[in-house]
XYZ file of C-alpha atoms in Angstrom:
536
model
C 12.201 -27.233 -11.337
C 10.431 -25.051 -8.870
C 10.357 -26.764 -5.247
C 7.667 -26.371 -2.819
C 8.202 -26.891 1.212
C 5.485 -27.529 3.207
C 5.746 -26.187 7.045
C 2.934 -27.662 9.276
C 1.918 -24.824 11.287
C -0.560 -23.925 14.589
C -0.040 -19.798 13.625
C 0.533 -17.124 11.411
C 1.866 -13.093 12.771
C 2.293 -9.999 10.676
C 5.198 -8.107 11.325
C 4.141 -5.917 13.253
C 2.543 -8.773 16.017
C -0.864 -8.107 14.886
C -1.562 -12.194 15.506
C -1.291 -14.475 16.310
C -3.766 -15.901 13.443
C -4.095 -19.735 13.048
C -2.705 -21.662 10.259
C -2.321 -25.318 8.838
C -0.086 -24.989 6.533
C 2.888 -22.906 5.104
C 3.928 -23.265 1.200
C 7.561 -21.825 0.590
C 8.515 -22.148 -2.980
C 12.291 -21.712 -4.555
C 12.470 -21.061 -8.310
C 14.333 -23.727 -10.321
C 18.120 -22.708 -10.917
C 19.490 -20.975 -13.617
C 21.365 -24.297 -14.670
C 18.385 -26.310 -15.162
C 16.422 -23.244 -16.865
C 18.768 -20.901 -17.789
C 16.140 -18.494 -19.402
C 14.410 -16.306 -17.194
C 10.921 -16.450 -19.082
C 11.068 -20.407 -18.219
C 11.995 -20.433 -15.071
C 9.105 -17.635 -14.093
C 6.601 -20.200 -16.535
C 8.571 -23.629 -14.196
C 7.302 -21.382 -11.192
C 3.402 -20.734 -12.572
C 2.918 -24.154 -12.917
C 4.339 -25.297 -9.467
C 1.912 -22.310 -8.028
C -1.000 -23.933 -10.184
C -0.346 -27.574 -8.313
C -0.243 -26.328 -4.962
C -3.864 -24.373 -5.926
C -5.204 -27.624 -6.989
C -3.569 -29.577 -3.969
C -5.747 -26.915 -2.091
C -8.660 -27.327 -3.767
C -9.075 -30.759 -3.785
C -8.508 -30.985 -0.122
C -11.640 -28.901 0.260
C -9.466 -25.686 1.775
C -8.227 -22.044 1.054
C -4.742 -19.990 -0.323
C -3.690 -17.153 0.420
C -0.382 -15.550 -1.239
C 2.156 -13.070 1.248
C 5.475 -11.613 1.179
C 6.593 -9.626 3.657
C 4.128 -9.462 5.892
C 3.705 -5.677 6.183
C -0.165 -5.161 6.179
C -1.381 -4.882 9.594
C -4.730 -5.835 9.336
C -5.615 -10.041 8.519
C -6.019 -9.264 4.899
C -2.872 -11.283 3.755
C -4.442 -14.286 6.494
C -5.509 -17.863 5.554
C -6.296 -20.119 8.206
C -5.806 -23.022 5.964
C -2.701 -22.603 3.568
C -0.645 -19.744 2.868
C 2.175 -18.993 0.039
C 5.439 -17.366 0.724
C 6.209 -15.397 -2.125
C 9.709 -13.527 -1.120
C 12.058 -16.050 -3.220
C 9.901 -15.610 -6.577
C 11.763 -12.351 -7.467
C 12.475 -12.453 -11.287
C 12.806 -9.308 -13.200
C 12.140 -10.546 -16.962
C 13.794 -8.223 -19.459
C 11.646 -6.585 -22.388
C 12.556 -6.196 -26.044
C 10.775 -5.369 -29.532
C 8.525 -7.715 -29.820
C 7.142 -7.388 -26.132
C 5.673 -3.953 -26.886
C 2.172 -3.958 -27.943
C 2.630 -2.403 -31.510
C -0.419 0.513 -30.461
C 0.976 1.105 -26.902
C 1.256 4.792 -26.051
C 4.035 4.016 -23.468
C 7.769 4.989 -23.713
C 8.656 1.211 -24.124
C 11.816 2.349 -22.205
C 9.283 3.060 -19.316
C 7.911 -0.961 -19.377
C 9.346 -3.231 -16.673
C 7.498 -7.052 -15.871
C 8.503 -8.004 -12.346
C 7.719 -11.202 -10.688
C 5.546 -11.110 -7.244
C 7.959 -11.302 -4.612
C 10.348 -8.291 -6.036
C 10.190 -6.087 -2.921
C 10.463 -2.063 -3.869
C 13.358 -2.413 -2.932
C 14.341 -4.489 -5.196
C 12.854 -2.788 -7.836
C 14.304 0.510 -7.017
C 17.352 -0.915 -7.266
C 16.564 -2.921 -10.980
C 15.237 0.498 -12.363
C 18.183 2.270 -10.859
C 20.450 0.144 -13.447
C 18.810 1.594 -16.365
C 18.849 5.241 -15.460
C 14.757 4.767 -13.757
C 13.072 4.623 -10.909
C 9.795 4.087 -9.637
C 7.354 7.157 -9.382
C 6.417 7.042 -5.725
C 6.064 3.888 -2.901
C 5.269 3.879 0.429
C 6.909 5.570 3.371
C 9.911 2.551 3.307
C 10.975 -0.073 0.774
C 10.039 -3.312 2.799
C 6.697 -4.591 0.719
C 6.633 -6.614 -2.124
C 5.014 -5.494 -5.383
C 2.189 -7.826 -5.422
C 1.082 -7.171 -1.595
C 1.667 -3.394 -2.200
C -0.795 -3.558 -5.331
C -3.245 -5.591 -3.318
C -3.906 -3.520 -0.874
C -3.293 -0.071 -2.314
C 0.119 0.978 -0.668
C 0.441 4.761 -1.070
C 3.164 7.407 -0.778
C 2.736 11.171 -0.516
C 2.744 11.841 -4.461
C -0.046 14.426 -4.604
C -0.015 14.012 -8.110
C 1.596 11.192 -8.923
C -0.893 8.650 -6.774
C -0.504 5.270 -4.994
C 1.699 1.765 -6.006
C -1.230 0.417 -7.759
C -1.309 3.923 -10.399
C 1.590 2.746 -12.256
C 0.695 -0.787 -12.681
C -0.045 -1.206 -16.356
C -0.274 -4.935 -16.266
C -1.132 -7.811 -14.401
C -0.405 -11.911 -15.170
C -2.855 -13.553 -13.124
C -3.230 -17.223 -11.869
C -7.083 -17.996 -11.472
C -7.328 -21.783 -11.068
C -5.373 -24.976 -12.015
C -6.414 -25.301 -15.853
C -4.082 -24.241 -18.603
C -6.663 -21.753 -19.870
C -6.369 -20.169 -15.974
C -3.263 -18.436 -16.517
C -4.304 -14.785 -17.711
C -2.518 -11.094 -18.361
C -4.825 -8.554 -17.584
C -4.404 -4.947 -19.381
C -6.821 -1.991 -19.659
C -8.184 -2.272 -23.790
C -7.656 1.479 -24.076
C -3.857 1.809 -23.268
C -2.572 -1.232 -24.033
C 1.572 -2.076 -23.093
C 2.539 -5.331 -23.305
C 2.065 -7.742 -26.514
C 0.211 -10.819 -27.326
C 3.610 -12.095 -27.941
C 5.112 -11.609 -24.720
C 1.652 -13.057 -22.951
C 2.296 -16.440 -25.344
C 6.025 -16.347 -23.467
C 4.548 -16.655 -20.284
C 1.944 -19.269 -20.937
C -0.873 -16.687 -20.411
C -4.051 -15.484 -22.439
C -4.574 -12.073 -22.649
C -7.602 -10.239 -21.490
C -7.737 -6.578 -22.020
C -10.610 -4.471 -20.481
C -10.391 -1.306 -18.172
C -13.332 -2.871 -16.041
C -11.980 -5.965 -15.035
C -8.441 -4.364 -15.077
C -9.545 -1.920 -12.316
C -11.566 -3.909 -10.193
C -8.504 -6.459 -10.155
C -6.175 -3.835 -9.638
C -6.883 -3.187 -6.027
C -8.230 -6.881 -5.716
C -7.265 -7.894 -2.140
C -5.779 -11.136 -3.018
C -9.451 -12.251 -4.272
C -8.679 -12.410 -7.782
C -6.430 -15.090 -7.672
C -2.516 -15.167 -7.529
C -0.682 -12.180 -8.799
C 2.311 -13.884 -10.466
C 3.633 -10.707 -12.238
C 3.275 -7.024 -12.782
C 4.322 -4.487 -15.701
C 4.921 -1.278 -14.313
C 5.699 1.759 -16.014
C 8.766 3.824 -14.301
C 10.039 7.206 -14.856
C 13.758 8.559 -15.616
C 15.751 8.773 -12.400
C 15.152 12.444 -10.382
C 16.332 13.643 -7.320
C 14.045 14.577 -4.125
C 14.955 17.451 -2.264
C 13.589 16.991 1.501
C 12.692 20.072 3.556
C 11.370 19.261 7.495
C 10.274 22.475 9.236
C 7.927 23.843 11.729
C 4.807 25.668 10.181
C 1.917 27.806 11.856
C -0.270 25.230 12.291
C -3.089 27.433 10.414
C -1.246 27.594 7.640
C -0.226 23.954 7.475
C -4.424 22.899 7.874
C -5.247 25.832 5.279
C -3.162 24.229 2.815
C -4.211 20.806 3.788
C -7.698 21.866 2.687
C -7.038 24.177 -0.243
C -3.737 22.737 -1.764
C -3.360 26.114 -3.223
C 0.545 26.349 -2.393
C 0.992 29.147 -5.057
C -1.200 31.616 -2.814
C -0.424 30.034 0.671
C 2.139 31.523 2.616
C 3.680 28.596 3.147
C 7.527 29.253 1.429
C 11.203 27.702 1.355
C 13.806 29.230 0.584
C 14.917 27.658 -2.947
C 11.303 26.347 -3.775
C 9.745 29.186 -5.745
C 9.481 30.562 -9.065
C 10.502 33.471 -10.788
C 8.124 35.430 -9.338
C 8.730 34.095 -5.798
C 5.594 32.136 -5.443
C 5.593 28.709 -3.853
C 6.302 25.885 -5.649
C 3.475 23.234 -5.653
C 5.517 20.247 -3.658
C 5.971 16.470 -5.012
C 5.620 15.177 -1.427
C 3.442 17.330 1.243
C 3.312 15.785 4.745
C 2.629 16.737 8.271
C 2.293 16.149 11.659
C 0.149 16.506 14.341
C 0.086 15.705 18.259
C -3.536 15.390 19.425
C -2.068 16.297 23.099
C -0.491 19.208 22.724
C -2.034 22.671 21.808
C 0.972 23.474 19.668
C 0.966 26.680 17.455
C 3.111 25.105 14.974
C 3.186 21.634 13.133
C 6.282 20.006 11.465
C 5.568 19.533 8.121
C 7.711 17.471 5.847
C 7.705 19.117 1.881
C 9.749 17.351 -0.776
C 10.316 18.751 -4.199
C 11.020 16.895 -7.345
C 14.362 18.041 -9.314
C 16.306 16.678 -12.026
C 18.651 13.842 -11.552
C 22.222 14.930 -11.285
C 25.475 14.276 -9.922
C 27.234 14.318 -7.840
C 25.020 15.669 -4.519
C 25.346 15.142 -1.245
C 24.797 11.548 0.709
C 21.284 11.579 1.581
C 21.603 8.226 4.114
C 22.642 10.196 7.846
C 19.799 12.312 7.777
C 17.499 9.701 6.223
C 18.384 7.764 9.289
C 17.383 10.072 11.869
C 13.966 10.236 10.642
C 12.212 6.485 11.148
C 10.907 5.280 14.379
C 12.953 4.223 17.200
C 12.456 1.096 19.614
C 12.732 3.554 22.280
C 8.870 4.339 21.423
C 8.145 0.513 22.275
C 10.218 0.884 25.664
C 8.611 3.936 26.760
C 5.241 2.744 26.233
C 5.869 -0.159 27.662
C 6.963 1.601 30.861
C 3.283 3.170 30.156
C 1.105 0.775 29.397
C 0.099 0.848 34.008
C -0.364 4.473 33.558
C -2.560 5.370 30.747
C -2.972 8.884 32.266
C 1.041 9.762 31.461
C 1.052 8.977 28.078
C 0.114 12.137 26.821
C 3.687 13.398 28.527
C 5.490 10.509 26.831
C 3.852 11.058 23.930
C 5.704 14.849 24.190
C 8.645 13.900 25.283
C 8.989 11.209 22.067
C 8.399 14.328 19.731
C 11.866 14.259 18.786
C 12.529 10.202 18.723
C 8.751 10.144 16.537
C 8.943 13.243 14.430
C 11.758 14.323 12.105
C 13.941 16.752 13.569
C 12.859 20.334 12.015
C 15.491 22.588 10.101
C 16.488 19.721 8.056
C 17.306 19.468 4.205
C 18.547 16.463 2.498
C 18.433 15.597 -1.222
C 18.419 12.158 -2.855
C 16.898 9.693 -5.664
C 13.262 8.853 -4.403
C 14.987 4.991 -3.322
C 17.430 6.689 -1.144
C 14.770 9.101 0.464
C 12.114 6.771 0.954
C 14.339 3.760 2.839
C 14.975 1.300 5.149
C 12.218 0.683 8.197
C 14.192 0.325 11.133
C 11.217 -0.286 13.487
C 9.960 -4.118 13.499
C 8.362 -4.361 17.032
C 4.831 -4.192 18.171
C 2.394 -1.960 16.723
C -0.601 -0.455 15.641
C -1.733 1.626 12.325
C -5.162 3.308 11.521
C -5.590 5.244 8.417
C -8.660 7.566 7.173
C -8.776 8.598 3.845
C -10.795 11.636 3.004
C -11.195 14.426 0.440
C -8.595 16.973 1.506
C -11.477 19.849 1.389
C -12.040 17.810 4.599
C -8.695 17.499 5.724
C -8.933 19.670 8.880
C -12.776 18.834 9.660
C -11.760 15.192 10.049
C -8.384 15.714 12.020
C -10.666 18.024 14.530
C -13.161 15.041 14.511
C -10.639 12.073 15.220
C -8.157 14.209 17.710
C -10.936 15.030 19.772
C -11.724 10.779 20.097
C -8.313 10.615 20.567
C -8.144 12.607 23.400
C -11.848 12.118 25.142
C -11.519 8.473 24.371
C -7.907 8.121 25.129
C -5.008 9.222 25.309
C -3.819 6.644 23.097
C -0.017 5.913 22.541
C 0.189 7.046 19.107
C 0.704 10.333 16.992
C -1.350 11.604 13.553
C -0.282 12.819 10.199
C -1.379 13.946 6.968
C -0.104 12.649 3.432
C -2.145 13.347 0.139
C -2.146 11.260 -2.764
C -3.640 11.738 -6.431
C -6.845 9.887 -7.042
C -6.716 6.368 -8.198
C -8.262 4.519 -11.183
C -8.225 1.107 -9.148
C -12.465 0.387 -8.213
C -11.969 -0.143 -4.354
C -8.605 1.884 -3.792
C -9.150 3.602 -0.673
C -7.192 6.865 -2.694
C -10.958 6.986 -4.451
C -11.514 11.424 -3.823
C -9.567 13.629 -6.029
C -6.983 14.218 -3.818
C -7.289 12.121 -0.951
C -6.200 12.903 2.373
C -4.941 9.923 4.459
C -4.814 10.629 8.117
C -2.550 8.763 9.960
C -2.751 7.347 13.717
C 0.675 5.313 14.201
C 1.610 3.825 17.892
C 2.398 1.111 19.354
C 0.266 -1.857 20.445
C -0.962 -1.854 23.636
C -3.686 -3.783 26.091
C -7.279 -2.855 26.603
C -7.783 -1.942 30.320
C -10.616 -0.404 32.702
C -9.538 2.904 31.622
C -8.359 2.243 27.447
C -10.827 0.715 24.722
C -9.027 -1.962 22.785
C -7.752 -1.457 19.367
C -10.723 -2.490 17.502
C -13.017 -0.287 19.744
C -10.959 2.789 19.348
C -11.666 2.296 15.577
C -14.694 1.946 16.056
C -14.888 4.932 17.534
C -13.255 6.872 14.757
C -16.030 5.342 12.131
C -18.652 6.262 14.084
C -17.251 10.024 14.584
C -16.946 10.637 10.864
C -20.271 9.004 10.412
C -21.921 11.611 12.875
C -20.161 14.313 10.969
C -20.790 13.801 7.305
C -17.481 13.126 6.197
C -17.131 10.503 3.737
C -14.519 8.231 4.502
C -12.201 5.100 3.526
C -9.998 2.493 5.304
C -6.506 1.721 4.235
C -6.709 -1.973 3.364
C -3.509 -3.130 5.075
C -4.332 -1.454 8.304
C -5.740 -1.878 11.922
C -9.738 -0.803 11.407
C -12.880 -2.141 12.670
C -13.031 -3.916 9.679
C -16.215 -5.943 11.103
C -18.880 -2.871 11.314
C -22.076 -3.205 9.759
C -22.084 -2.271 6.080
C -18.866 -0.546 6.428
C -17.410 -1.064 2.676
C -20.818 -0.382 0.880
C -20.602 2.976 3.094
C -17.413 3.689 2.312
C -17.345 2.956 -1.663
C -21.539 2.748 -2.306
C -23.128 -0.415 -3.191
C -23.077 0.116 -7.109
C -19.211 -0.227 -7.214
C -18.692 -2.739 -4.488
C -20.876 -5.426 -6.269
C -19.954 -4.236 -9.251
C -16.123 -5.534 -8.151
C -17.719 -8.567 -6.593
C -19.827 -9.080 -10.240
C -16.233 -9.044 -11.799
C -14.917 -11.198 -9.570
C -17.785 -13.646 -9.984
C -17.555 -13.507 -13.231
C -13.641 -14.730 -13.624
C -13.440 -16.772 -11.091
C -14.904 -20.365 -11.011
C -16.907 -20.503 -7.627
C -14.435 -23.462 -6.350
C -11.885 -20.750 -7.246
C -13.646 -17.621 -5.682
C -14.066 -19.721 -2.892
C -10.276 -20.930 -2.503
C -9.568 -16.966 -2.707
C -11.206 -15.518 -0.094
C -10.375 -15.471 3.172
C -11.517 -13.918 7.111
C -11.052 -10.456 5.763
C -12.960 -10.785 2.896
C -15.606 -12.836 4.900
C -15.647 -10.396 7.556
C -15.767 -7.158 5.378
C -18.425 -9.361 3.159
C -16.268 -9.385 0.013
C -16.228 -12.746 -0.580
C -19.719 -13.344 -1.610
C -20.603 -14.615 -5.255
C -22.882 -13.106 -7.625
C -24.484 -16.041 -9.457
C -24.610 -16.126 -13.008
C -22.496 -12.779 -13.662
C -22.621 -12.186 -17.012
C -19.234 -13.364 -19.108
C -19.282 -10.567 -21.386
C -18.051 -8.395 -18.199
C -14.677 -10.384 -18.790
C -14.111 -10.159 -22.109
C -11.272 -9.281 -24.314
C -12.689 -5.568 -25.684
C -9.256 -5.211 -28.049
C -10.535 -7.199 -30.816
């Protein structure tokens, strides 16, 4: 059977050391083994009831859970102060066959893959890789586990493809402690998985785009993601182009995405008349520092899977952070006034050296983080018609308020179905602010007041905004998530919230962040209908 360890604790860090945050208690729970349950399907059911004892353990001693794998957000949002779940070792990938279809699903039942919580991408990449698939996009590295990366929204560059959450077709819940509190969530109009496979897993179904896509991006307030269908794509090749653009051009684009008329053009990426080729992957980079004519812009284009090409790994290396970022700012962190020359001379440890081409599947491209130490993330979201607007706005923070030991970017990602994904324009434009952690002094805001800072900016300027849920934001200011999402859809997500959850159970699934950012509150007596099954 499934076995539970309980660690007394005093405190709980991210991975990036964006803690210490207090804790009580740490649950880490092994799967029974294969000789005691030597089908997969029982061993992941074993494992849903040993999660629905500890949430009853919890509840009856009056406290809260909170579920976490690998600790990549860098805001709290993943925090409990009373008990937390380790998730990493609950890593099943349960195998799919006739009968698990849903007889009117409009997938490509080769597509359909149910992975259990603590599967990190990585490990999915390399499941899907097996049968010839892979995933359609992920973050910038492999590091997060499914469940945390659907919570929170993870994103790649995909500008048409979208974030984590967009390919998520399914979702087994664990709501409570009560049989009936084991659910698997689809949308009612595109159905994937059967009633047949939800009886395998001990779950009732519920199928209903609402409820689906408020619990989509859910935070970790809709109980305990146990599993996820996904649908994947046959295996393609990324070719990666890093070059130095006229920075006009790069911000044009940025606001237009019109890449057949820019004058942005690779060699190779064209068509048969010689236009540009609209991009899978469209990224770039900006110092707020420097004055610099050009920007380095990272473009990746999707091709079809072939072999053999070349090894993708020694220039995928080159391009992830260094610990030599940590040193230098370090060295710094006295002299606030130098950074901005650090910050230029770490161009080419930060930034992927230009001239570069590379080709690979999208696990091979998108790969190992090498950089664990100290640091900090902010991330904007924005329609791109705003793109350069909003970089003008938050560089010139950057630099009046500043300088700050960090660089920007630019990614844009396809707009999401998910109720509170931060992805919510058409094409959102996330910008960027990566550094490394440092200490508020007589002449540098802290962390929290730089964001501030940022919020208030955009505010002044009329730019609509969003946060990225797993990173560093102010996420305390007044009213910020009805600004950001309008108060219609954020109580209507709290509404369906209400309405699944018990209020013991809303209660043991909320946490700091949802407290602070005033997402845990309950709607009494939401209406019951919002949950219901709309399939039958």
């Amino acid at each position: 059977m499934a076995k539970t360890t309980p660690y007394q604790k005093s405190e709980w860090d991210t991975l990036h050391n964006n803690g210490p945050f207090p804790l009580k208690l740490l649950y880490v729970t092994e799967l029974g083994g294969e000789s005691m349950f030597p089908s997969k399907t029982e061993r992941y059911k074993d494992a849903a009831g040993e999660v629905q004892r500890l949430i009853r353990e919890t509840a009856e001693a009056g406290e809260g859970f909170r579920a976490y794998g690998s600790r990549w957000s860098l805001s709290n949002i993943a925090h409990h102060r009373d008990r937390m779940h380790y998730n990493g070792y609950m890593n099943l990938h349960l195998p799919l066959a006739g009968e698990d279809y849903h007889p009117q699903t409009g997938y490509d039942p080769s597509d359909l893959f149910f992975f259990e919580c603590g599967n990190t991408i990585k490990e999915l990449s390399q499941t899907l890789s097996s049968h010839g698939k892979s995933l359609k996009t992920s973050g910038a590295s492999n590091g997060q586990t499914i469940a945390g990366s659907v919570s929170t929204g993870v994103h790649g560059s995909a500008i048409d493809v979208g974030s984590i959450q967009d390919y998520v077709v399914g979702l087994n819940l664990i709501i409570g402690p009560e049989p009936d509190d084991i659910i698997y969530l689809e949308r009612h109009t595109r159905p994937a998985l059967s009633n047949t496979f939800a009886d395998k897993i001990g779950a009732r179904v519920i199928r209903n785009d609402e409820l689906f896509n408020a619990a989509l991006v859910g935070l970790g307030g809709f109980g305990f993601i146990h599993g996820v269908t996904i649908e994947a794509e046959d295996k393609f090749l990324l070719r990666r182009h890093v070059v130095k653009v006229d920075k006009d051009v790069a911000l044009e684009l940025a606001d237009s995405m019109d890449f057949r008329n820019s004058e942005f053009k690779i060699e190779g990426e064209t068509d048969e008349e010689g236009n540009p080729l609209r991009p899978y992957h469209y990224k770039v980079f900006m110092n707020p520092y420097n004055d610099e004519e050009e920007y380095v812009v990272e473009a990746i284009y999707k091709k079809p899977y072939e072999v053999p090409y070349p090894d993708p790994f020694p220039v995928v290396q080159k391009s992830v952070y260094r610990e030599l970022i940590y040193l230098f700012v370090k060295i710094a962190e006295d002299l606030p006034n130098i950074i901005p020359k650090l910050i230029k001379q770490l161009n080419d440890v930060v930034l992927p050296s230009v001239d570069q081409t590379t080709i690979g599947t999208h696990a091979e491209l998108f790969w190992d983080s090498q950089y664990q130490g100290p640091a900090f993330a902010c991330s904007f979201g924005v329609d791109h018609r705003n793109s350069s607007k909003a970089w003008e706005v938050l560089a010139k923070v950057a630099r009046e308020e500043g300088p700050f030991p960090g660089l920007f970017a630019m990614r844009f990602v396809k707009q999401s179905e998910a109720m509170l994904a931060f992805t919510k324009f058409p094409i959102t434009c996330m910008i960027e602010i990566d550094g490394v952690l440092w200490e508020k002094s007589d002449k540098l805001p802290s962390l929290t007041e730089f964001s501030r800072m940022m919020i208030e900016a955009l505010q002044e300027n009329d730019i609509p905004f969003t946060l990225h849920w797993g990173k560093n934001a102010d996420w305390g200011y007044p009213n910020l998530v009805n600004h950001m999402y309008g108060t219609d859809v954020v109580n209507k997500w709290k509404e369906l919230r209400s309405a699944l959850l018990s209020p013991e159970m809303a209660r043991v699934f909320s946490n700091d962040f949802m407290d602070t950012t005033g997402l845990s509150s309950v709607i009494d007596d939401a209406d019951e209908d919002l949950i219901a099954s709309l399939d039958e």
